[in-house]
Tab-separated table of C-alpha atoms in Angstrom:
chain	number	residue	atom	x	y	z
K	13	MET	CA	-0.341	-3.120	15.428
K	14	PHE	CA	2.019	-2.091	12.689
K	15	ILE	CA	0.458	-0.439	9.650
K	16	LEU	CA	2.500	-0.315	6.457
K	17	GLY	CA	1.247	1.866	3.613
K	18	ILE	CA	2.347	1.085	0.068
K	19	SER	CA	1.477	3.484	-2.728
K	20	GLY	CA	2.484	3.935	-6.342
K	21	ALA	CA	1.158	4.328	-9.850
K	22	PRO	CA	-0.916	1.619	-11.524
K	23	GLY	CA	1.502	-0.995	-12.859
K	24	SER	CA	4.358	0.188	-10.645
K	25	GLY	CA	4.768	-3.216	-8.993
K	26	LYS	CA	2.969	-2.798	-5.641
K	27	GLU	CA	1.525	-6.320	-5.645
K	28	ASN	CA	4.844	-7.911	-6.622
K	29	PHE	CA	6.606	-5.922	-3.897
K	30	ILE	CA	4.106	-7.156	-1.289
K	31	GLN	CA	4.473	-10.759	-2.472
K	32	ASN	CA	8.239	-10.472	-1.980
K	33	LEU	CA	7.775	-8.932	1.476
K	34	LEU	CA	5.597	-11.889	2.441
K	35	LEU	CA	8.273	-14.418	1.463
K	36	GLU	CA	9.555	-13.923	5.006
K	37	GLU	CA	7.537	-16.531	6.928
K	38	THR	CA	7.284	-14.555	10.184
K	39	VAL	CA	5.952	-11.542	8.302
K	40	GLN	CA	3.530	-13.627	6.236
K	41	LYS	CA	1.991	-15.375	9.271
K	42	ASN	CA	1.272	-12.084	11.021
K	43	SER	CA	0.107	-9.936	8.092
K	44	LYS	CA	-3.143	-8.939	6.485
K	45	ILE	CA	-3.385	-7.047	3.197
K	46	LEU	CA	-5.982	-4.341	2.694
K	47	SER	CA	-6.501	-2.838	-0.755
K	48	LEU	CA	-7.613	0.746	-1.139
K	49	LYS	CA	-9.851	-0.489	-3.984
K	50	GLU	CA	-12.108	-1.986	-1.299
K	51	TYR	CA	-12.952	1.583	-0.268
K	52	THR	CA	-13.857	3.031	-3.645
K	53	THR	CA	-17.264	4.532	-4.052
K	54	SER	CA	-17.442	4.189	-7.826
K	55	SER	CA	-16.108	2.344	-10.874
K	56	ASP	CA	-12.516	1.267	-11.512
K	57	LEU	CA	-12.020	4.127	-13.985
K	58	ASN	CA	-13.098	6.674	-11.372
K	59	TYR	CA	-10.695	5.090	-8.873
K	60	LEU	CA	-7.886	5.543	-11.389
K	61	GLU	CA	-8.950	9.113	-12.086
K	62	SER	CA	-8.957	10.646	-8.631
K	63	PRO	CA	-8.529	10.009	-4.885
K	64	LEU	CA	-12.018	11.498	-4.464
K	65	SER	CA	-13.421	8.055	-5.280
K	66	VAL	CA	-12.010	6.651	-2.009
K	67	ASP	CA	-14.232	6.661	1.086
K	68	TRP	CA	-11.565	8.007	3.458
K	69	LYS	CA	-13.924	8.201	6.434
K	70	ILE	CA	-14.758	4.487	6.408
K	71	LEU	CA	-11.126	3.565	5.718
K	72	LYS	CA	-10.009	5.605	8.741
K	73	GLN	CA	-12.667	3.975	10.948
K	74	ASP	CA	-11.607	0.510	9.813
K	75	LEU	CA	-7.901	1.200	10.357
K	76	ILE	CA	-8.522	2.460	13.887
K	77	LYS	CA	-10.825	-0.473	14.661
K	78	TYR	CA	-8.344	-2.993	13.260
K	79	LYS	CA	-5.514	-1.375	15.229
K	80	HIS	CA	-7.411	-1.904	18.495
K	81	THR	CA	-8.702	-5.401	17.770
K	82	HIS	CA	-5.476	-6.881	16.320
K	83	PRO	CA	-2.611	-5.275	18.253
K	84	ASN	CA	-0.062	-7.961	17.334
K	85	HIS	CA	-0.685	-7.937	13.582
K	86	ILE	CA	0.829	-6.204	10.591
K	87	LEU	CA	-1.646	-4.513	8.272
K	88	ILE	CA	-0.381	-3.768	4.776
K	89	VAL	CA	-2.516	-1.130	3.059
K	90	GLU	CA	-1.839	-0.848	-0.662
K	91	GLY	CA	-3.242	1.321	-3.383
K	92	LEU	CA	-2.774	4.213	-5.747
K	93	TYR	CA	-3.526	6.861	-3.131
K	94	THR	CA	-2.453	5.187	0.107
K	95	SER	CA	-0.199	8.106	1.127
K	96	PHE	CA	-2.415	10.858	-0.302
K	97	HIS	CA	-4.753	11.672	2.595
K	98	GLU	CA	-3.062	13.322	5.593
K	99	GLU	CA	-5.285	11.755	8.281
K	100	ILE	CA	-4.742	8.289	6.824
K	101	ARG	CA	-0.970	8.857	6.537
K	102	SER	CA	-0.850	9.711	10.229
K	103	LEU	CA	-2.075	6.187	11.072
K	104	PHE	CA	0.818	4.468	9.277
K	105	ASP	CA	3.966	3.339	11.036
K	106	LEU	CA	5.873	3.144	7.757
K	107	GLN	CA	5.050	4.302	4.237
K	108	CYS	CA	6.600	3.219	0.945
K	109	TYR	CA	6.213	4.513	-2.573
K	110	ILE	CA	6.940	2.090	-5.409
K	111	ASP	CA	8.666	4.201	-8.041
K	112	ASN	CA	8.973	3.140	-11.660
K	113	ASP	CA	9.458	5.036	-14.895
K	114	SER	CA	6.441	5.580	-17.141
K	115	ASP	CA	7.671	3.122	-19.804
K	116	THR	CA	7.930	0.282	-17.266
K	117	ILE	CA	4.507	1.154	-15.894
K	118	LEU	CA	2.947	1.127	-19.365
K	119	ILE	CA	4.600	-2.215	-20.201
K	120	ASN	CA	3.395	-3.724	-16.910
K	121	LEU	CA	-0.134	-2.509	-17.579
K	122	LEU	CA	-0.073	-3.850	-21.148
K	123	GLN	CA	1.013	-7.271	-19.847
K	124	ASP	CA	-2.070	-7.410	-17.644
K	125	LYS	CA	-4.422	-10.000	-19.099
K	126	ASN	CA	-7.489	-7.885	-18.253
K	127	ILE	CA	-6.793	-4.825	-20.398
K	128	GLY	CA	-9.385	-5.773	-23.019
K	129	ASN	CA	-9.375	-3.684	-26.185
K	130	LEU	CA	-5.889	-2.224	-26.759
K	131	SER	CA	-7.035	1.027	-28.380
K	132	GLU	CA	-9.564	1.620	-25.579
K	133	PHE	CA	-6.879	0.901	-22.996
K	134	LEU	CA	-4.426	3.349	-24.584
K	135	LYS	CA	-7.135	6.014	-24.774
K	136	ASN	CA	-7.847	5.550	-21.037
K	137	TYR	CA	-4.126	5.523	-20.267
K	138	ILE	CA	-3.645	8.918	-21.932
K	139	LYS	CA	-6.928	10.426	-20.737
K	140	ILE	CA	-7.146	9.034	-17.175
K	141	ILE	CA	-4.117	7.151	-15.856
K	142	LYS	CA	-1.301	9.452	-16.971
K	143	PRO	CA	-2.995	12.656	-15.681
K	144	SER	CA	-3.861	10.937	-12.390
K	145	VAL	CA	-0.247	9.882	-11.908
K	146	HIS	CA	0.935	13.463	-12.457
K	147	ASN	CA	-1.872	15.186	-10.530
K	148	TYR	CA	-2.185	12.925	-7.473
K	149	ILE	CA	0.109	9.933	-7.308
K	150	LEU	CA	3.623	11.350	-7.816
K	151	SER	CA	3.159	13.912	-5.024
K	152	GLN	CA	2.888	11.063	-2.520
K	153	LYS	CA	6.661	10.594	-2.782
K	154	ASN	CA	6.956	13.681	-0.569
K	155	HIS	CA	5.070	11.977	2.277
K	156	VAL	CA	6.645	8.521	2.498
K	157	ASP	CA	9.517	7.076	4.503
K	158	ILE	CA	10.975	4.903	1.741
K	159	ILE	CA	10.931	5.354	-2.020
K	160	VAL	CA	11.470	1.949	-3.577
K	161	GLY	CA	13.314	2.355	-6.854
K	162	GLU	CA	15.906	0.250	-8.576
K	163	ASN	CA	17.235	-1.417	-5.423
K	164	VAL	CA	14.024	-3.294	-4.625
K	165	ASN	CA	15.735	-6.181	-2.806
K	166	LEU	CA	17.441	-3.876	-0.311
K	167	SER	CA	14.134	-2.098	0.386
K	168	ILE	CA	12.406	-5.439	0.946
K	169	LYS	CA	15.109	-6.556	3.404
K	170	ILE	CA	14.901	-3.257	5.326
K	171	ILE	CA	11.112	-3.437	5.621
K	172	GLN	CA	11.128	-7.157	6.481
K	173	SER	CA	13.613	-6.382	9.237
K	174	ALA	CA	11.392	-3.621	10.641
K	175	LEU	CA	8.345	-5.917	10.550
K	176	LYS	CA	10.224	-8.796	12.215
K	177	ASP	CA	11.452	-6.382	14.912
K	178	PHE	CA	7.848	-5.312	15.531
K	179	ILE	CA	6.740	-8.939	15.903
K	180	GLN	CA	9.663	-9.805	18.193
K	181	ASN	CA	9.100	-6.705	20.347
K	182	PHE	CA	5.415	-7.552	20.683
K	183	ILE	CA	6.243	-11.133	21.746
K	184	THR	CA	8.851	-9.894	24.255
K	185	GLU	CA	6.426	-7.312	25.670
K	186	LYS	CA	3.698	-9.929	25.977
K	187	ASP	CA	6.056	-12.337	27.777
K	188	GLN	CA	7.137	-9.594	30.196
K	189	ASN	CA	3.521	-8.674	30.962
K	190	GLU	CA	2.638	-12.321	31.619
K	191	THR	CA	5.647	-12.691	33.926
K	192	ILE	CA	4.518	-9.654	35.954
K	193	LEU	CA	1.034	-11.138	36.405
């Protein structure tokens, strides 16, 4: 099992990055995506506000269980706080932070069709999202293996290569074990 953690601010491009990673057929066939949002204990606004809204205990249990039941798979865990919790970080084989400037993030969020009322969105951006980015999300850069910035394509190729190597090594190991038996 290879677990890849992808974190970054809202609107930083995590989903687009994952879609590009999965363009590699071998990676796509052997991957499952898990969103940290699935482990929130409250509303979307609370999830944006703080990592306290994430049920870390259940997430950890599920990651360990998945690791034992799907040893030949790649699990991509994405979310705002993916690299925030130390015990969760320790379960990852590779961690990435999608880094974008605040203007790009705001533009990406404004282009989202689900923002609703613009003035309400901007109020929430200033009151909730921006403080959360500064208080919790940016610090995750200190705990990741790769910070994905302007050279996104190179980062994608490096990670795809690591994931393909994992798959190939697993297949080779499996073949060797079957030969021994």
